[in-house]
């Protein structure tokens, strides 16, 4: 099942779901990243070098969706729900980041469909999948969630 279909599968057909789907290429590390020198500033211990692959063949696809029809924040990776995602620091950072970047959503006439303040009250669901095997030596975390 595709990422957009996963986040919408348990929602009434007439529910409004605001979503965006993006894809990103994977890469192969030539000089490997070995951790962080400074966690606060997210700086690496060493330089790294990688080769980005053609995303026509190898990519990660991620959908982020928000709706008042959702019952809670949720995450799926490669089709499987991550049960403890709501308490994950990384997931919380992503969801809180999505909410903090949200702005008014307007239609072509300028009518506000969703105000910046309304996004805070909408549960967010994220689904991400790779078109290549996980743990195959490709940098899947650099491409998707």
mmCIF file with all atom_site columns, N, CA, C and O in Angstrom, residues 58-91:
data_model
loop_
_atom_site.group_PDB
_atom_site.id
_atom_site.type_symbol
_atom_site.label_atom_id
_atom_site.label_alt_id
_atom_site.label_comp_id
_atom_site.label_asym_id
_atom_site.label_entity_id
_atom_site.label_seq_id
_atom_site.pdbx_PDB_ins_code
_atom_site.Cartn_x
_atom_site.Cartn_y
_atom_site.Cartn_z
_atom_site.occupancy
_atom_site.B_iso_or_equiv
_atom_site.pdbx_formal_charge
_atom_site.auth_seq_id
_atom_site.auth_comp_id
_atom_site.auth_asym_id
_atom_site.auth_atom_id
_atom_site.pdbx_PDB_model_num
ATOM 1   N N  . UNK A 1 58 ? 15.766  4.109  -6.988 1.00 0.00 ? 58 UNK A N  1
ATOM 2   C CA . UNK A 1 58 ? 15.927  3.914  -5.545 1.00 0.00 ? 58 UNK A CA 1
ATOM 3   C C  . UNK A 1 58 ? 15.594  5.213  -4.813 1.00 0.00 ? 58 UNK A C  1
ATOM 4   O O  . UNK A 1 58 ? 16.293  6.212  -4.955 1.00 0.00 ? 58 UNK A O  1
ATOM 5   N N  . UNK A 1 59 ? 14.537  5.156  -4.017 1.00 0.00 ? 59 UNK A N  1
ATOM 6   C CA . UNK A 1 59 ? 14.104  6.374  -3.326 1.00 0.00 ? 59 UNK A CA 1
ATOM 7   C C  . UNK A 1 59 ? 13.305  6.025  -2.075 1.00 0.00 ? 59 UNK A C  1
ATOM 8   O O  . UNK A 1 59 ? 12.859  4.898  -1.899 1.00 0.00 ? 59 UNK A O  1
ATOM 9   N N  . UNK A 1 60 ? 13.116  7.032  -1.264 1.00 0.00 ? 60 UNK A N  1
ATOM 10  C CA . UNK A 1 60 ? 12.193  6.952  -0.138 1.00 0.00 ? 60 UNK A CA 1
ATOM 11  C C  . UNK A 1 60 ? 11.026  7.884  -0.447 1.00 0.00 ? 60 UNK A C  1
ATOM 12  O O  . UNK A 1 60 ? 11.231  8.979  -0.972 1.00 0.00 ? 60 UNK A O  1
ATOM 13  N N  . UNK A 1 61 ? 9.818   7.433  -0.150 1.00 0.00 ? 61 UNK A N  1
ATOM 14  C CA . UNK A 1 61 ? 8.616   8.231  -0.373 1.00 0.00 ? 61 UNK A CA 1
ATOM 15  C C  . UNK A 1 61 ? 7.954   8.441  0.984  1.00 0.00 ? 61 UNK A C  1
ATOM 16  O O  . UNK A 1 61 ? 7.704   7.480  1.714  1.00 0.00 ? 61 UNK A O  1
ATOM 17  N N  . UNK A 1 62 ? 7.696   9.694  1.311  1.00 0.00 ? 62 UNK A N  1
ATOM 18  C CA . UNK A 1 62 ? 7.114   10.026 2.613  1.00 0.00 ? 62 UNK A CA 1
ATOM 19  C C  . UNK A 1 62 ? 5.892   10.911 2.428  1.00 0.00 ? 62 UNK A C  1
ATOM 20  O O  . UNK A 1 62 ? 5.936   11.873 1.672  1.00 0.00 ? 62 UNK A O  1
ATOM 21  N N  . UNK A 1 63 ? 4.817   10.556 3.124  1.00 0.00 ? 63 UNK A N  1
ATOM 22  C CA . UNK A 1 63 ? 3.603   11.359 3.152  1.00 0.00 ? 63 UNK A CA 1
ATOM 23  C C  . UNK A 1 63 ? 3.366   11.832 4.576  1.00 0.00 ? 63 UNK A C  1
ATOM 24  O O  . UNK A 1 63 ? 3.422   11.034 5.518  1.00 0.00 ? 63 UNK A O  1
ATOM 25  N N  . UNK A 1 64 ? 3.120   13.121 4.725  1.00 0.00 ? 64 UNK A N  1
ATOM 26  C CA . UNK A 1 64 ? 2.702   13.695 6.009  1.00 0.00 ? 64 UNK A CA 1
ATOM 27  C C  . UNK A 1 64 ? 1.281   14.211 5.808  1.00 0.00 ? 64 UNK A C  1
ATOM 28  O O  . UNK A 1 64 ? 0.997   14.896 4.815  1.00 0.00 ? 64 UNK A O  1
ATOM 29  N N  . UNK A 1 65 ? 0.385   13.853 6.720  1.00 0.00 ? 65 UNK A N  1
ATOM 30  C CA . UNK A 1 65 ? -1.014  14.244 6.599  1.00 0.00 ? 65 UNK A CA 1
ATOM 31  C C  . UNK A 1 65 ? -1.535  14.704 7.950  1.00 0.00 ? 65 UNK A C  1
ATOM 32  O O  . UNK A 1 65 ? -1.100  14.215 8.991  1.00 0.00 ? 65 UNK A O  1
ATOM 33  N N  . UNK A 1 66 ? -2.468  15.653 7.909  1.00 0.00 ? 66 UNK A N  1
ATOM 34  C CA . UNK A 1 66 ? -3.104  16.157 9.130  1.00 0.00 ? 66 UNK A CA 1
ATOM 35  C C  . UNK A 1 66 ? -4.606  16.215 8.895  1.00 0.00 ? 66 UNK A C  1
ATOM 36  O O  . UNK A 1 66 ? -5.062  16.573 7.806  1.00 0.00 ? 66 UNK A O  1
ATOM 37  N N  . UNK A 1 67 ? -5.368  15.847 9.926  1.00 0.00 ? 67 UNK A N  1
ATOM 38  C CA . UNK A 1 67 ? -6.825  15.873 9.803  1.00 0.00 ? 67 UNK A CA 1
ATOM 39  C C  . UNK A 1 67 ? -7.460  15.791 11.184 1.00 0.00 ? 67 UNK A C  1
ATOM 40  O O  . UNK A 1 67 ? -6.957  15.080 12.062 1.00 0.00 ? 67 UNK A O  1
ATOM 41  N N  . UNK A 1 68 ? -8.575  16.468 11.344 1.00 0.00 ? 68 UNK A N  1
ATOM 42  C CA . UNK A 1 68 ? -9.333  16.338 12.591 1.00 0.00 ? 68 UNK A CA 1
ATOM 43  C C  . UNK A 1 68 ? -9.997  14.968 12.655 1.00 0.00 ? 68 UNK A C  1
ATOM 44  O O  . UNK A 1 68 ? -10.442 14.541 13.718 1.00 0.00 ? 68 UNK A O  1
ATOM 45  N N  . UNK A 1 69 ? -10.057 14.257 11.533 1.00 0.00 ? 69 UNK A N  1
ATOM 46  C CA . UNK A 1 69 ? -10.635 12.906 11.506 1.00 0.00 ? 69 UNK A CA 1
ATOM 47  C C  . UNK A 1 69 ? -9.680  11.864 12.084 1.00 0.00 ? 69 UNK A C  1
ATOM 48  O O  . UNK A 1 69 ? -10.108 10.765 12.420 1.00 0.00 ? 69 UNK A O  1
ATOM 49  N N  . UNK A 1 70 ? -8.391  12.175 12.185 1.00 0.00 ? 70 UNK A N  1
ATOM 50  C CA . UNK A 1 70 ? -7.434  11.248 12.775 1.00 0.00 ? 70 UNK A CA 1
ATOM 51  C C  . UNK A 1 70 ? -7.612  11.250 14.289 1.00 0.00 ? 70 UNK A C  1
ATOM 52  O O  . UNK A 1 70 ? -7.895  12.291 14.887 1.00 0.00 ? 70 UNK A O  1
ATOM 53  N N  . UNK A 1 71 ? -7.409  10.093 14.906 1.00 0.00 ? 71 UNK A N  1
ATOM 54  C CA . UNK A 1 71 ? -7.588  10.008 16.356 1.00 0.00 ? 71 UNK A CA 1
ATOM 55  C C  . UNK A 1 71 ? -6.311  10.295 17.138 1.00 0.00 ? 71 UNK A C  1
ATOM 56  O O  . UNK A 1 71 ? -6.371  10.597 18.329 1.00 0.00 ? 71 UNK A O  1
ATOM 57  N N  . UNK A 1 72 ? -5.135  10.204 16.476 1.00 0.00 ? 72 UNK A N  1
ATOM 58  C CA . UNK A 1 72 ? -3.872  10.447 17.178 1.00 0.00 ? 72 UNK A CA 1
ATOM 59  C C  . UNK A 1 72 ? -2.740  10.572 16.163 1.00 0.00 ? 72 UNK A C  1
ATOM 60  O O  . UNK A 1 72 ? -2.911  10.237 14.991 1.00 0.00 ? 72 UNK A O  1
ATOM 61  N N  . UNK A 1 73 ? -1.586  11.032 16.626 1.00 0.00 ? 73 UNK A N  1
ATOM 62  C CA . UNK A 1 73 ? -0.385  11.057 15.797 1.00 0.00 ? 73 UNK A CA 1
ATOM 63  C C  . UNK A 1 73 ? 0.085   9.620  15.594 1.00 0.00 ? 73 UNK A C  1
ATOM 64  O O  . UNK A 1 73 ? 0.101   8.832  16.537 1.00 0.00 ? 73 UNK A O  1
ATOM 65  N N  . UNK A 1 74 ? 0.471   9.285  14.340 1.00 0.00 ? 74 UNK A N  1
ATOM 66  C CA . UNK A 1 74 ? 0.898   7.914  14.032 1.00 0.00 ? 74 UNK A CA 1
ATOM 67  C C  . UNK A 1 74 ? 2.017   7.930  13.005 1.00 0.00 ? 74 UNK A C  1
ATOM 68  O O  . UNK A 1 74 ? 2.170   8.892  12.256 1.00 0.00 ? 74 UNK A O  1
ATOM 69  N N  . UNK A 1 75 ? 2.781   6.821  12.971 1.00 0.00 ? 75 UNK A N  1
ATOM 70  C CA . UNK A 1 75 ? 3.891   6.672  12.039 1.00 0.00 ? 75 UNK A CA 1
ATOM 71  C C  . UNK A 1 75 ? 3.910   5.258  11.483 1.00 0.00 ? 75 UNK A C  1
ATOM 72  O O  . UNK A 1 75 ? 3.755   4.289  12.237 1.00 0.00 ? 75 UNK A O  1
ATOM 73  N N  . UNK A 1 76 ? 4.111   5.145  10.161 1.00 0.00 ? 76 UNK A N  1
ATOM 74  C CA . UNK A 1 76 ? 4.311   3.861  9.503  1.00 0.00 ? 76 UNK A CA 1
ATOM 75  C C  . UNK A 1 76 ? 5.649   3.904  8.765  1.00 0.00 ? 76 UNK A C  1
ATOM 76  O O  . UNK A 1 76 ? 5.954   4.892  8.092  1.00 0.00 ? 76 UNK A O  1
ATOM 77  N N  . UNK A 1 77 ? 6.443   2.860  8.909  1.00 0.00 ? 77 UNK A N  1
ATOM 78  C CA . UNK A 1 77 ? 7.685   2.714  8.161  1.00 0.00 ? 77 UNK A CA 1
ATOM 79  C C  . UNK A 1 77 ? 7.589   1.431  7.342  1.00 0.00 ? 77 UNK A C  1
ATOM 80  O O  . UNK A 1 77 ? 7.353   0.356  7.909  1.00 0.00 ? 77 UNK A O  1
ATOM 81  N N  . UNK A 1 78 ? 7.727   1.560  6.046  1.00 0.00 ? 78 UNK A N  1
ATOM 82  C CA . UNK A 1 78 ? 7.634   0.420  5.126  1.00 0.00 ? 78 UNK A CA 1
ATOM 83  C C  . UNK A 1 78 ? 6.373   -0.410 5.345  1.00 0.00 ? 78 UNK A C  1
ATOM 84  O O  . UNK A 1 78 ? 6.404   -1.639 5.335  1.00 0.00 ? 78 UNK A O  1
ATOM 85  N N  . UNK A 1 79 ? 5.261   0.277  5.588  1.00 0.00 ? 79 UNK A N  1
ATOM 86  C CA . UNK A 1 79 ? 3.974   -0.391 5.711  1.00 0.00 ? 79 UNK A CA 1
ATOM 87  C C  . UNK A 1 79 ? 3.607   -0.892 7.095  1.00 0.00 ? 79 UNK A C  1
ATOM 88  O O  . UNK A 1 79 ? 2.480   -1.312 7.320  1.00 0.00 ? 79 UNK A O  1
ATOM 89  N N  . UNK A 1 80 ? 4.540   -0.853 8.046  1.00 0.00 ? 80 UNK A N  1
ATOM 90  C CA . UNK A 1 80 ? 4.264   -1.327 9.411  1.00 0.00 ? 80 UNK A CA 1
ATOM 91  C C  . UNK A 1 80 ? 4.180   -0.144 10.370 1.00 0.00 ? 80 UNK A C  1
ATOM 92  O O  . UNK A 1 80 ? 5.063   0.727  10.367 1.00 0.00 ? 80 UNK A O  1
ATOM 93  N N  . UNK A 1 81 ? 3.133   -0.133 11.189 1.00 0.00 ? 81 UNK A N  1
ATOM 94  C CA . UNK A 1 81 ? 2.996   0.957  12.147 1.00 0.00 ? 81 UNK A CA 1
ATOM 95  C C  . UNK A 1 81 ? 4.031   0.824  13.257 1.00 0.00 ? 81 UNK A C  1
ATOM 96  O O  . UNK A 1 81 ? 4.271   -0.263 13.777 1.00 0.00 ? 81 UNK A O  1
ATOM 97  N N  . UNK A 1 82 ? 4.629   1.947  13.622 1.00 0.00 ? 82 UNK A N  1
ATOM 98  C CA . UNK A 1 82 ? 5.574   2.010  14.733 1.00 0.00 ? 82 UNK A CA 1
ATOM 99  C C  . UNK A 1 82 ? 4.747   2.318  15.975 1.00 0.00 ? 82 UNK A C  1
ATOM 100 O O  . UNK A 1 82 ? 4.249   3.435  16.147 1.00 0.00 ? 82 UNK A O  1
ATOM 101 N N  . UNK A 1 83 ? 4.574   1.314  16.824 1.00 0.00 ? 83 UNK A N  1
ATOM 102 C CA . UNK A 1 83 ? 3.645   1.417  17.956 1.00 0.00 ? 83 UNK A CA 1
ATOM 103 C C  . UNK A 1 83 ? 4.033   2.474  18.985 1.00 0.00 ? 83 UNK A C  1
ATOM 104 O O  . UNK A 1 83 ? 3.180   3.131  19.545 1.00 0.00 ? 83 UNK A O  1
ATOM 105 N N  . UNK A 1 84 ? 5.314   2.636  19.255 1.00 0.00 ? 84 UNK A N  1
ATOM 106 C CA . UNK A 1 84 ? 5.734   3.590  20.284 1.00 0.00 ? 84 UNK A CA 1
ATOM 107 C C  . UNK A 1 84 ? 6.146   4.946  19.701 1.00 0.00 ? 84 UNK A C  1
ATOM 108 O O  . UNK A 1 84 ? 6.820   5.735  20.352 1.00 0.00 ? 84 UNK A O  1
ATOM 109 N N  . UNK A 1 85 ? 5.712   5.232  18.487 1.00 0.00 ? 85 UNK A N  1
ATOM 110 C CA . UNK A 1 85 ? 6.147   6.459  17.805 1.00 0.00 ? 85 UNK A CA 1
ATOM 111 C C  . UNK A 1 85 ? 5.789   7.714  18.591 1.00 0.00 ? 85 UNK A C  1
ATOM 112 O O  . UNK A 1 85 ? 6.581   8.650  18.652 1.00 0.00 ? 85 UNK A O  1
ATOM 113 N N  . UNK A 1 86 ? 4.612   7.743  19.195 1.00 0.00 ? 86 UNK A N  1
ATOM 114 C CA . UNK A 1 86 ? 4.162   8.955  19.879 1.00 0.00 ? 86 UNK A CA 1
ATOM 115 C C  . UNK A 1 86 ? 5.112   9.379  21.003 1.00 0.00 ? 86 UNK A C  1
ATOM 116 O O  . UNK A 1 86 ? 5.213   10.548 21.329 1.00 0.00 ? 86 UNK A O  1
ATOM 117 N N  . UNK A 1 87 ? 5.836   8.434  21.573 1.00 0.00 ? 87 UNK A N  1
ATOM 118 C CA . UNK A 1 87 ? 6.776   8.758  22.649 1.00 0.00 ? 87 UNK A CA 1
ATOM 119 C C  . UNK A 1 87 ? 8.218   8.886  22.151 1.00 0.00 ? 87 UNK A C  1
ATOM 120 O O  . UNK A 1 87 ? 9.109   9.190  22.929 1.00 0.00 ? 87 UNK A O  1
ATOM 121 N N  . UNK A 1 88 ? 8.445   8.676  20.857 1.00 0.00 ? 88 UNK A N  1
ATOM 122 C CA . UNK A 1 88 ? 9.784   8.769  20.280 1.00 0.00 ? 88 UNK A CA 1
ATOM 123 C C  . UNK A 1 88 ? 10.204  10.241 20.159 1.00 0.00 ? 88 UNK A C  1
ATOM 124 O O  . UNK A 1 88 ? 9.463   11.065 19.614 1.00 0.00 ? 88 UNK A O  1
ATOM 125 N N  . UNK A 1 89 ? 11.403  10.564 20.638 1.00 0.00 ? 89 UNK A N  1
ATOM 126 C CA . UNK A 1 89 ? 11.900  11.936 20.550 1.00 0.00 ? 89 UNK A CA 1
ATOM 127 C C  . UNK A 1 89 ? 12.026  12.375 19.094 1.00 0.00 ? 89 UNK A C  1
ATOM 128 O O  . UNK A 1 89 ? 11.711  13.513 18.755 1.00 0.00 ? 89 UNK A O  1
ATOM 129 N N  . UNK A 1 90 ? 12.486  11.477 18.240 1.00 0.00 ? 90 UNK A N  1
ATOM 130 C CA . UNK A 1 90 ? 12.662  11.820 16.827 1.00 0.00 ? 90 UNK A CA 1
ATOM 131 C C  . UNK A 1 90 ? 11.309  12.090 16.161 1.00 0.00 ? 90 UNK A C  1
ATOM 132 O O  . UNK A 1 90 ? 11.144  13.066 15.429 1.00 0.00 ? 90 UNK A O  1
ATOM 133 N N  . UNK A 1 91 ? 10.336  11.230 16.418 1.00 0.00 ? 91 UNK A N  1
ATOM 134 C CA . UNK A 1 91 ? 9.009   11.418 15.835 1.00 0.00 ? 91 UNK A CA 1
ATOM 135 C C  . UNK A 1 91 ? 8.381   12.709 16.357 1.00 0.00 ? 91 UNK A C  1
ATOM 136 O O  . UNK A 1 91 ? 7.810   13.480 15.601 1.00 0.00 ? 91 UNK A O  1
#
